[in-house]
């Protein structure tokens, strides 16, 4: 089992729709979770992080965390063509606040005009 | 504020040569992480450094790869005797070590080995 798993997609949604991106992780001790966006040929760009069970909203983005199910998701409301990118879920393993991130393979999102 | 800086952005080497990749963290950050992204693959952790110390090198290949973060100057990832399989994008991220220690990525160095 991979430490962090994502569906590679592509996930295709029409402009204006809600895009739902999912991620599961294997280390129950993980404390913090990050979503990065990566455009083709570019570097990862932080979108959000979450550490408490429940929802965290920032503009059109909502991160959801369920530690019991070891599941984290990212919702993008009112999807725009400019949201088309690969979305990377990252988990900081262990209980320390510092340390490496374990990334999923990423989900490619295509938003069609 | 300047973000994480990496240079060179593109590097071409022939098999057997050495590659040196540099990373300057964001102002106020003293933690540096190196990740590698092979073509069509995900980001993989390589090494985590603080000033003058290697904290975690569990992702570093055992041979040919080394990293340092001196008291003065940028962090350097060094690859000796490069092979074609080293061709990848190498990203550096930095963090403050505080709070949830969010990591911010530099633009990356694209290494091509001929």
XYZ file of C-alpha atoms in Angstrom:
227
model
C 0.000 0.000 0.000
C 1.328 3.419 -0.935
C 1.692 5.898 1.911
C -0.393 8.538 0.149
C -2.813 7.604 -2.595
C -4.662 9.713 -5.100
C -6.628 8.888 -8.199
C -4.427 10.057 -11.065
C -7.411 11.079 -13.181
C -7.836 12.980 -15.327
C -10.847 14.425 -13.584
C -12.851 16.456 -16.044
C -15.466 18.972 -14.901
C -17.324 21.742 -16.729
C -16.601 25.344 -15.925
C -18.557 26.496 -12.873
C -18.921 23.021 -11.393
C -17.494 21.680 -8.140
C -14.341 19.599 -8.469
C -13.739 17.030 -5.742
C -10.247 15.655 -5.250
C -9.557 12.832 -2.829
C -6.577 11.448 -0.983
C -6.008 8.636 1.504
C -2.975 8.071 3.705
C -1.628 5.145 5.667
C 0.194 6.649 8.676
C -2.332 7.146 11.489
C 0.143 9.322 13.360
C 0.207 11.996 10.669
C -0.760 15.404 11.954
C -0.769 17.818 9.049
C -1.928 17.645 5.483
C -1.260 19.882 2.524
C -2.683 20.488 -0.926
C -0.397 21.818 -3.646
C -1.227 22.760 -7.203
C 1.292 22.127 -9.967
C 0.934 23.466 -13.464
C 2.756 21.572 -16.193
C 6.460 22.389 -16.118
C 6.147 24.476 -12.962
C 6.828 23.980 -9.284
C 4.254 23.027 -6.630
C 2.289 25.941 -5.221
C 0.678 25.677 -1.804
C -3.117 25.947 -1.807
C -4.086 24.959 1.724
C -3.103 22.969 4.747
C -5.335 21.327 7.332
C -4.655 19.638 10.646
C -8.015 19.357 12.431
C -10.889 17.062 11.574
C -13.593 18.821 9.636
C -13.620 21.484 6.968
C -11.382 24.442 6.301
C -12.441 27.010 3.744
C -10.343 29.539 1.832
C -12.110 31.319 -0.973
C -13.252 28.783 -3.563
C -11.282 26.008 -1.894
C -12.396 23.756 0.952
C -10.176 21.125 2.509
C -11.787 18.298 4.443
C -10.049 15.981 6.876
C -11.277 12.760 8.470
C -8.505 11.235 10.558
C -10.574 8.209 11.570
C -10.968 7.267 7.911
C -7.471 8.548 7.015
C -8.969 10.627 4.276
C -8.421 14.182 3.102
C -10.130 15.936 0.235
C -10.114 19.228 -1.626
C -13.218 20.813 -3.090
C -12.944 23.545 -5.681
C -16.147 25.512 -6.153
C -16.994 27.426 -9.336
C -14.163 25.693 -11.189
C -12.372 27.799 -13.791
C -10.258 26.747 -16.782
C -7.296 28.283 -14.943
C -7.767 25.632 -12.244
C -6.688 22.985 -14.757
C -3.543 21.536 -13.199
C -2.267 18.587 -11.197
C -3.247 18.659 -7.535
C -0.844 17.061 -5.099
C -1.850 15.788 -1.695
C 1.016 15.792 0.815
C 1.217 14.350 4.295
C 3.741 15.213 6.956
C 4.480 11.918 8.648
C 5.094 11.513 12.336
C 4.305 13.766 15.249
C 6.994 16.400 14.786
C 5.962 19.716 13.269
C 8.988 19.607 10.960
C 9.996 16.932 8.516
C 9.525 15.534 5.082
C 6.337 15.529 3.085
C 5.090 12.373 1.455
C 3.290 13.175 -1.778
C 0.617 11.320 -3.649
C 0.947 10.839 -7.388
C -1.342 13.787 -8.004
C -4.736 14.140 -9.658
C -4.947 15.905 -12.987
C -7.926 18.233 -13.163
C -9.315 19.471 -16.462
C -11.896 22.248 -16.360
C -13.676 22.563 -19.686
C -15.097 25.928 -20.785
C 9.776 39.182 -0.225
C 11.906 36.981 -2.360
C 10.729 33.409 -2.504
C 12.845 30.307 -2.636
C 15.499 30.681 -5.293
C 17.124 27.893 -7.231
C 19.817 27.963 -9.847
C 20.462 27.051 -12.458
C 16.924 26.609 -13.770
C 18.123 24.263 -16.478
C 21.276 22.182 -16.421
C 22.605 19.885 -19.111
C 25.339 17.407 -18.296
C 26.955 14.519 -20.098
C 27.142 11.135 -18.462
C 29.946 11.017 -15.916
C 30.005 14.755 -15.196
C 29.062 16.411 -11.936
C 25.921 18.436 -11.332
C 25.644 21.109 -8.630
C 22.218 22.484 -7.811
C 21.812 25.487 -5.525
C 18.950 26.591 -3.316
C 18.544 29.787 -1.324
C 15.646 29.569 1.131
C 13.086 32.269 1.741
C 14.158 35.038 4.058
C 13.764 33.911 7.644
C 13.717 30.210 6.773
C 16.434 27.927 8.045
C 15.009 24.557 6.998
C 15.644 23.224 3.504
C 14.184 20.169 1.812
C 15.152 18.655 -1.536
C 12.683 16.676 -3.636
C 13.031 14.987 -7.000
C 10.357 14.549 -9.629
C 11.135 12.016 -12.316
C 9.238 12.291 -15.606
C 5.619 11.216 -15.169
C 6.221 10.446 -11.494
C 5.382 12.072 -8.201
C 7.541 14.178 -5.956
C 9.936 12.144 -3.827
C 11.703 13.408 -0.736
C 15.474 13.277 -0.822
C 17.011 15.154 2.103
C 16.186 17.611 4.883
C 18.799 20.037 6.172
C 19.158 22.833 8.637
C 22.157 25.116 8.771
C 25.284 22.928 8.855
C 23.274 19.801 9.694
C 21.654 16.980 7.758
C 18.486 16.088 9.641
C 17.018 13.364 7.419
C 18.659 11.845 4.352
C 16.452 8.793 4.138
C 15.488 9.567 0.538
C 18.962 10.103 -0.816
C 20.477 7.471 -3.101
C 23.369 5.826 -1.293
C 25.949 6.677 -3.912
C 26.854 9.740 -5.947
C 24.431 12.106 -4.193
C 25.304 14.503 -1.392
C 23.831 17.653 0.104
C 25.006 20.439 2.327
C 23.685 23.636 3.827
C 26.642 25.672 5.063
C 26.500 28.395 7.644
C 26.859 30.966 4.891
C 25.488 30.588 1.393
C 22.940 28.394 -0.334
C 22.169 24.754 0.118
C 23.815 22.590 -2.531
C 22.712 19.249 -3.909
C 25.619 17.553 -5.626
C 25.354 14.639 -8.025
C 28.601 13.028 -9.043
C 29.094 10.960 -12.201
C 25.603 11.616 -13.481
C 23.707 8.942 -15.393
C 20.719 9.299 -17.702
C 18.397 8.119 -14.914
C 19.281 11.257 -12.949
C 17.401 13.374 -15.495
C 14.588 14.927 -13.504
C 13.279 18.116 -11.951
C 14.889 18.835 -8.600
C 12.901 21.047 -6.278
C 13.999 22.750 -3.139
C 11.526 23.801 -0.466
C 12.114 25.897 2.614
C 10.282 26.411 5.869
C 10.592 28.316 9.123
C 10.377 25.308 11.411
C 7.573 27.043 13.304
C 3.892 26.169 13.649
C 2.821 23.655 11.033
C 6.055 24.283 9.186
C 4.589 24.887 5.770
C 7.050 24.213 2.984
C 7.329 26.614 0.060
C 8.861 25.436 -3.162
C 11.387 27.032 -5.450
C 11.066 26.999 -9.256
C 13.180 23.883 -9.587
C 16.217 22.846 -11.589
C 15.596 20.704 -14.647
C 18.554 18.392 -15.078
C 19.081 16.693 -18.415
C 21.793 14.074 -18.743
C 22.904 13.380 -22.293
